[in-house]
Amino acid sequence: MDDSGTTPARRVNVVVIGGGNGGLSVAGRLRRAGVTDIVVVEPQTDHYYKPLFSHVAGGTARASEAVRPQADVTPRGVEWVQDAVASVLPEENQVTLGHGGRLQYEHLIVAAGIRQDWDAVPGLAAAMLSPAGASNYLFDLAAKASPLLRDLRAGTVVFVQPPGPASCAGAAQKPMYQACAYWQRLGVLPGIRVVLLVPDPTIFGIPEIDAELERKVAEYGIEVHTAARVTEIDAEARSLIFTTGAGHAQTIAYDALLVEPPQSAPPFIAESGLAGTDSGGFVDVDVRTLRHARFSNVWALGDAAGTTNSKSGGALRPQTKVLARNLVAVLRGREPEARYDGYGVCPFTVTRSTAVFAEFDGQRRLTPTLWRTSYRESRRNWIIDRYVFPQVYWHLILQGRA
């Protein structure tokens, strides 16, 4: 105890808030670069490979493939503290934990992800608890979606993307295409009304990707409403109300509903003074170096960072490289020189055996890295997304090796 009667804060070289993809992989990179005394703060016991949720919901992967114990995937030489962050005191270089402990850091990395706001739309939470509601954005709901879509033979299915910041927003479409391919194979697709509600003017926002997806939309007969926002859901009546850019409200009765929830920054970021006036509640960072605009020993990456790129897991790999290199440079008395170019990627499974890779930079220009035509539908894309990426994730990325 100190003079105030409280337990002194524990001193740590690097504290990482969040033990997801970004938090563990950047911790692994730092450890491999020789940085010691790294603590990752993460409350969850299980770790999820979230890109596989879409395959689980679409019926092309088992739920067990997407989860492993957090202790098993934490990088060697990195300490995991199983707790939540209550607050950050950047002027004092301290993190307060949910159970009352405190960590005094030399450097802080915020990789806390994004918050899913299931209460943001009236009736949404109730709809997810009902037999007809599911989502590929939570592990349990993705597992629920698989039989819900598999067993449907007629009726109306609605897929919803939310407005505003969202993590890999296009992923809401992935189980839709897989389900349509399945129904098409069974010969029941003509009797199913498939509705997609997207918040933007086009289905994705990059002409080449829009063309690929619109071709599949036409093939499956999907009814697309752009500039659409769900305003209310009646779980008992199985209906929802949505508006479009013109302001007209429409009601749809559904037999199955798959929703990507509205999302926002974790509250502790703004409450701790780490957000900027224009960062939407996310960590105020230099979008190139990922260093905080005002606190030189605070860094952020992934969905929690106030960057201008599309939020997605595919953006994390280059971000972890840049952040790790820059933090190591600062620890060695140099200026950060590595730069993040805004790269992001969203693989779209458009059948049960083919996929489209949307790779793009901060200006949403195509930047293919695998091969020049990876944005075109192919079997090779699907194999990489379904089988190669998960193995790379579990064995290399989380250890900071890829």
XYZ file of C-alpha atoms in Angstrom:
402
model
C 0.000 0.000 0.000
C 1.080 3.579 -0.618
C 0.370 6.547 1.670
C -3.149 6.850 0.291
C -3.970 3.278 1.291
C -4.250 2.021 -2.306
C -2.158 -0.619 -4.023
C 0.560 1.028 -6.165
C 0.174 0.759 -9.917
C 2.169 -2.025 -11.506
C 4.821 -0.722 -13.920
C 4.758 -2.228 -17.409
C 6.795 -1.415 -20.488
C 3.949 -1.834 -23.026
C 0.250 -2.260 -22.235
C -2.026 -3.461 -25.035
C -5.767 -2.951 -24.569
C -7.565 -5.735 -26.418
C -6.581 -9.311 -27.110
C -8.161 -9.711 -30.529
C -6.437 -9.913 -33.900
C -4.752 -6.494 -33.683
C -3.774 -6.642 -30.021
C -2.182 -10.071 -30.099
C -0.456 -9.697 -33.455
C 1.127 -6.340 -32.602
C 2.199 -7.730 -29.215
C 3.743 -10.695 -31.001
C 5.604 -8.437 -33.428
C 6.964 -6.320 -30.585
C 8.093 -9.390 -28.664
C 9.878 -10.743 -31.728
C 11.556 -7.343 -32.136
C 13.047 -7.686 -28.657
C 10.551 -5.667 -26.621
C 9.963 -7.230 -23.217
C 7.406 -6.768 -20.442
C 4.292 -6.634 -22.637
C 0.867 -7.012 -21.045
C -2.319 -7.637 -23.046
C -5.547 -6.747 -21.235
C -8.457 -8.857 -22.486
C -11.518 -10.004 -20.495
C -12.684 -12.834 -22.774
C -11.695 -16.444 -22.146
C -12.130 -17.452 -25.791
C -10.540 -15.988 -28.903
C -12.458 -15.932 -32.190
C -11.375 -15.854 -35.810
C -14.267 -13.641 -36.842
C -13.889 -13.815 -40.655
C -14.909 -17.462 -40.374
C -18.265 -16.475 -38.823
C -19.581 -15.792 -42.334
C -18.722 -19.321 -43.409
C -20.319 -20.682 -40.245
C -23.515 -18.711 -40.912
C -23.467 -19.746 -44.572
C -23.063 -23.409 -43.693
C -19.563 -23.947 -45.109
C -17.643 -24.161 -41.803
C -18.148 -25.623 -38.351
C -18.446 -23.206 -35.446
C -15.689 -25.053 -33.570
C -13.175 -24.009 -36.251
C -13.604 -20.322 -35.345
C -12.725 -20.446 -31.633
C -9.722 -21.290 -29.451
C -8.816 -20.571 -25.819
C -7.297 -17.116 -25.339
C -4.451 -18.593 -23.313
C -3.469 -20.843 -26.235
C -3.171 -18.047 -28.805
C -1.485 -15.353 -26.702
C 2.054 -14.881 -28.133
C 4.881 -16.527 -26.272
C 6.593 -14.108 -23.933
C 3.510 -11.866 -23.684
C 1.462 -11.747 -20.473
C -2.322 -11.915 -20.623
C -4.281 -10.095 -17.907
C -7.878 -11.292 -17.968
C -9.730 -8.111 -17.106
C -11.568 -5.228 -18.742
C -10.331 -1.657 -18.943
C -12.345 0.785 -16.861
C -10.461 3.930 -17.861
C -7.223 5.348 -19.176
C -5.451 8.290 -17.546
C -3.097 9.401 -20.334
C -1.663 12.337 -18.364
C -0.607 9.867 -15.664
C 0.300 7.013 -18.047
C -2.093 4.697 -16.249
C -4.766 2.142 -17.103
C -7.430 1.336 -14.516
C -8.799 -2.176 -14.675
C -12.342 -3.305 -14.032
C -11.365 -5.249 -10.917
C -9.601 -2.236 -9.467
C -5.969 -2.818 -10.399
C -3.814 -0.224 -12.135
C -1.098 -0.506 -14.760
C 1.557 2.201 -15.166
C 2.751 2.065 -18.758
C 5.659 3.433 -20.740
C 3.685 2.952 -23.953
C 0.014 2.156 -24.493
C -1.539 0.480 -27.540
C -5.320 0.653 -27.909
C -6.646 -2.294 -29.908
C -10.032 -2.502 -28.239
C -12.058 -3.039 -31.404
C -15.528 -1.622 -31.886
C -18.719 -1.910 -29.840
C -21.793 -3.617 -31.278
C -24.896 -1.594 -30.358
C -27.674 -4.194 -30.301
C -30.012 -1.724 -28.570
C -29.542 1.047 -31.145
C -32.550 -0.064 -33.216
C -35.834 -0.619 -31.347
C -36.657 -4.323 -31.387
C -33.273 -5.503 -32.703
C -32.165 -7.259 -29.516
C -35.544 -8.979 -29.219
C -35.351 -10.070 -32.845
C -31.986 -11.731 -32.231
C -33.525 -13.703 -29.341
C -36.423 -14.857 -31.506
C -36.284 -18.023 -33.649
C -36.200 -15.993 -36.884
C -33.289 -13.662 -36.017
C -29.553 -14.243 -36.398
C -26.296 -12.542 -37.369
C -22.825 -13.452 -38.569
C -21.318 -10.849 -36.219
C -21.538 -12.877 -33.005
C -20.324 -16.438 -32.547
C -23.569 -17.849 -31.118
C -25.739 -16.013 -33.645
C -23.573 -17.200 -36.553
C -24.068 -20.789 -35.415
C -27.794 -20.079 -35.143
C -27.888 -18.629 -38.673
C -26.645 -21.801 -40.330
C -29.694 -24.041 -39.693
C -32.031 -21.052 -40.004
C -30.930 -20.500 -43.604
C -30.377 -24.177 -44.384
C -33.910 -25.214 -43.459
C -35.728 -22.385 -45.241
C -37.632 -23.448 -48.347
C -39.938 -20.464 -48.966
C -40.703 -16.989 -47.644
C -38.762 -13.750 -47.191
C -35.207 -13.367 -45.903
C -33.808 -9.932 -45.094
C -30.088 -9.133 -44.747
C -29.133 -5.780 -43.177
C -25.991 -3.635 -43.142
C -26.008 -0.641 -40.775
C -25.059 2.970 -41.452
C -22.061 4.597 -39.814
C -18.742 3.041 -38.822
C -18.781 -0.745 -38.901
C -16.232 -3.520 -38.884
C -16.038 -5.214 -42.290
C -19.538 -4.018 -43.136
C -19.677 -5.948 -46.393
C -19.395 -9.238 -44.498
C -23.141 -9.029 -43.860
C -23.581 -10.070 -47.505
C -21.440 -13.206 -47.359
C -23.948 -15.669 -45.850
C -26.588 -14.240 -48.189
C -24.705 -15.310 -51.316
C -23.855 -18.716 -49.818
C -27.484 -19.302 -48.856
C -28.705 -18.253 -52.316
C -26.296 -20.696 -53.962
C -27.591 -23.441 -51.675
C -31.245 -22.650 -52.393
C -30.449 -22.408 -56.092
C -28.944 -25.888 -56.026
C -32.039 -27.249 -54.265
C -34.322 -25.539 -56.798
C -36.202 -23.517 -54.154
C -34.614 -20.092 -54.747
C -37.503 -18.851 -57.005
C -39.853 -19.231 -54.026
C -37.668 -17.195 -51.652
C -37.672 -13.407 -51.610
C -34.145 -12.293 -50.682
C -33.849 -8.648 -49.618
C -30.601 -6.765 -48.965
C -30.620 -3.381 -47.190
C -27.389 -1.400 -47.560
C -26.770 2.126 -46.224
C -24.662 3.359 -49.147
C -25.506 4.482 -52.701
C -24.096 1.240 -54.161
C -23.649 -2.293 -52.926
C -19.972 -1.769 -52.011
C -18.574 1.500 -53.323
C -15.815 0.444 -55.724
C -16.971 0.114 -59.366
C -15.082 -3.092 -60.122
C -16.350 -4.793 -56.957
C -19.864 -3.448 -57.464
C -19.885 -5.017 -60.930
C -18.876 -8.438 -59.587
C -21.443 -8.355 -56.785
C -24.239 -6.944 -58.948
C -23.732 -9.838 -61.348
C -24.393 -12.287 -58.493
C -27.320 -10.188 -57.252
C -28.912 -10.458 -60.697
C -28.188 -14.184 -60.919
C -29.872 -14.874 -57.569
C -32.678 -12.341 -58.029
C -31.812 -10.444 -54.850
C -33.873 -7.314 -54.141
C -31.451 -4.546 -53.142
C -32.420 -1.301 -51.395
C -29.613 1.253 -51.237
C -29.366 4.214 -48.827
C -31.523 2.111 -46.508
C -31.718 2.361 -42.724
C -33.746 0.080 -40.435
C -35.669 2.161 -37.901
C -37.725 -0.441 -36.043
C -38.166 -4.203 -35.762
C -41.181 -6.062 -34.414
C -39.825 -9.467 -33.419
C -43.212 -10.924 -32.528
C -44.815 -9.900 -35.818
C -41.602 -10.681 -37.744
C -41.576 -7.357 -39.547
C -39.289 -4.353 -39.856
C -39.528 -0.757 -40.991
C -36.791 0.874 -43.040
C -36.334 4.227 -44.745
C -34.381 5.124 -47.854
C -32.605 8.288 -48.934
C -35.884 9.698 -50.157
C -37.266 9.413 -46.630
C -40.037 6.969 -47.503
C -40.761 4.320 -44.870
C -41.413 0.760 -45.981
C -42.441 -2.319 -44.019
C -41.224 -5.834 -44.760
C -42.531 -9.015 -43.177
C -39.787 -11.618 -42.886
C -39.351 -15.312 -42.198
C -35.638 -14.945 -41.449
C -33.615 -11.862 -40.535
C -29.820 -11.541 -40.520
C -28.540 -8.230 -39.185
C -25.179 -6.562 -38.822
C -25.737 -4.330 -35.780
C -24.969 -0.604 -35.613
C -21.527 -0.021 -34.136
C -19.632 2.680 -32.270
C -16.385 3.354 -30.451
C -15.868 1.808 -26.996
C -16.999 4.487 -24.491
C -13.794 4.503 -22.436
C -11.899 6.054 -25.361
C -13.790 9.354 -25.293
C -14.182 9.247 -21.507
C -10.395 8.970 -21.137
C -9.681 11.915 -23.437
C -8.138 9.771 -26.178
C -10.693 10.700 -28.847
C -10.425 13.768 -31.042
C -13.072 16.309 -31.986
C -13.390 14.747 -35.443
C -12.567 11.112 -34.675
C -16.116 9.941 -33.956
C -15.187 8.716 -30.499
C -12.299 6.604 -31.786
C -8.652 7.110 -30.785
C -7.228 10.298 -32.284
C -4.166 9.057 -34.179
C -1.948 10.134 -37.023
C -3.523 8.004 -39.763
C -0.074 7.163 -41.199
C 2.080 6.453 -38.120
C -0.810 5.312 -35.832
C 0.645 7.421 -33.014
C -1.704 9.535 -30.917
C -2.031 13.144 -32.019
C -1.448 14.514 -28.499
C 0.055 11.754 -26.350
C 3.325 10.564 -27.866
C 3.360 7.282 -25.924
C -0.151 6.236 -26.952
C -0.852 4.265 -30.131
C -3.913 2.655 -31.687
C -4.834 0.331 -34.525
C -7.744 -1.590 -35.933
C -11.380 -0.677 -35.413
C -10.613 1.401 -32.291
C -8.352 3.798 -34.191
C -9.692 6.965 -35.764
C -8.184 6.186 -39.156
C -9.797 6.995 -42.491
C -9.546 3.507 -43.983
C -12.396 1.040 -44.157
C -12.544 -0.828 -40.854
C -11.753 -4.498 -41.431
C -9.610 -7.319 -40.143
C -7.684 -7.196 -43.407
C -6.369 -3.739 -42.506
C -4.740 -5.029 -39.342
C -1.791 -6.863 -40.844
C -0.176 -3.767 -42.416
C -1.182 -1.683 -39.393
C 0.538 -4.025 -36.946
C 3.706 -3.899 -39.046
C 3.702 -0.095 -39.108
C 2.874 0.357 -35.441
C 5.426 -2.188 -34.235
C 8.196 -0.669 -36.352
C 7.359 2.842 -35.192
C 7.098 1.970 -31.509
C 10.394 0.087 -31.611
C 11.991 3.098 -33.303
C 10.749 5.398 -30.531
C 12.005 3.012 -27.841
C 15.425 3.215 -29.493
C 15.398 6.993 -29.582
C 14.430 7.472 -33.221
C 11.454 9.073 -34.938
C 8.696 6.860 -36.365
C 9.161 6.505 -40.119
C 6.884 3.629 -41.153
C 3.642 4.671 -42.838
C 0.262 2.963 -43.188
C -1.272 3.521 -46.639
C -4.911 2.813 -45.740
C -4.969 -0.713 -47.178
C -8.025 -2.836 -46.476
C -9.491 -6.067 -47.804
C -12.917 -7.691 -47.738
C -13.269 -11.157 -49.283
C -16.820 -11.841 -50.518
C -17.945 -15.470 -50.695
C -20.357 -15.178 -53.621
C -21.151 -18.910 -53.900
C -20.314 -21.901 -51.714
C -17.034 -22.381 -53.587
C -16.017 -19.022 -55.140
C -15.110 -15.608 -53.763
C -14.217 -12.043 -54.733
C -11.343 -10.194 -53.045
C -11.927 -6.482 -52.565
C -8.463 -5.070 -51.830
C -8.221 -1.284 -51.750
C -6.305 1.665 -50.340
C -7.429 4.657 -48.289
C -8.903 6.303 -51.401
C -10.854 3.107 -52.179
C -8.753 2.364 -55.235
C -8.146 -1.280 -56.074
C -4.748 -2.455 -54.781
C -4.566 -6.218 -55.440
C -1.677 -7.912 -53.642
C -2.230 -11.605 -54.418
C -2.622 -11.281 -58.199
C -3.839 -8.603 -60.565
C -7.342 -10.025 -61.081
C -8.070 -11.124 -57.505
C -11.129 -8.853 -57.559
C -12.772 -11.251 -60.014
C -14.814 -14.208 -58.784
C -12.721 -17.371 -58.554
C -12.411 -20.735 -56.838
C -8.839 -19.894 -55.855
C -10.006 -16.854 -53.847
C -12.475 -19.035 -51.947
C -9.887 -21.671 -51.025
C -7.589 -18.983 -49.659
C -10.373 -17.314 -47.675
C -11.871 -20.552 -46.343
C -8.788 -22.678 -45.681
C -5.500 -20.765 -46.023
C -6.299 -17.587 -44.094
C -7.571 -19.376 -40.946
C -4.376 -21.424 -40.670
C -2.189 -18.374 -41.285
C -4.181 -16.540 -38.617
C -3.933 -19.180 -35.881
C -0.314 -20.144 -36.468
C 1.429 -17.036 -37.811
C -0.483 -13.764 -37.513
C -1.324 -14.014 -33.797
C 2.330 -14.738 -33.039
C 3.471 -11.691 -35.006
C 5.087 -13.841 -37.689
C 3.012 -12.788 -40.709
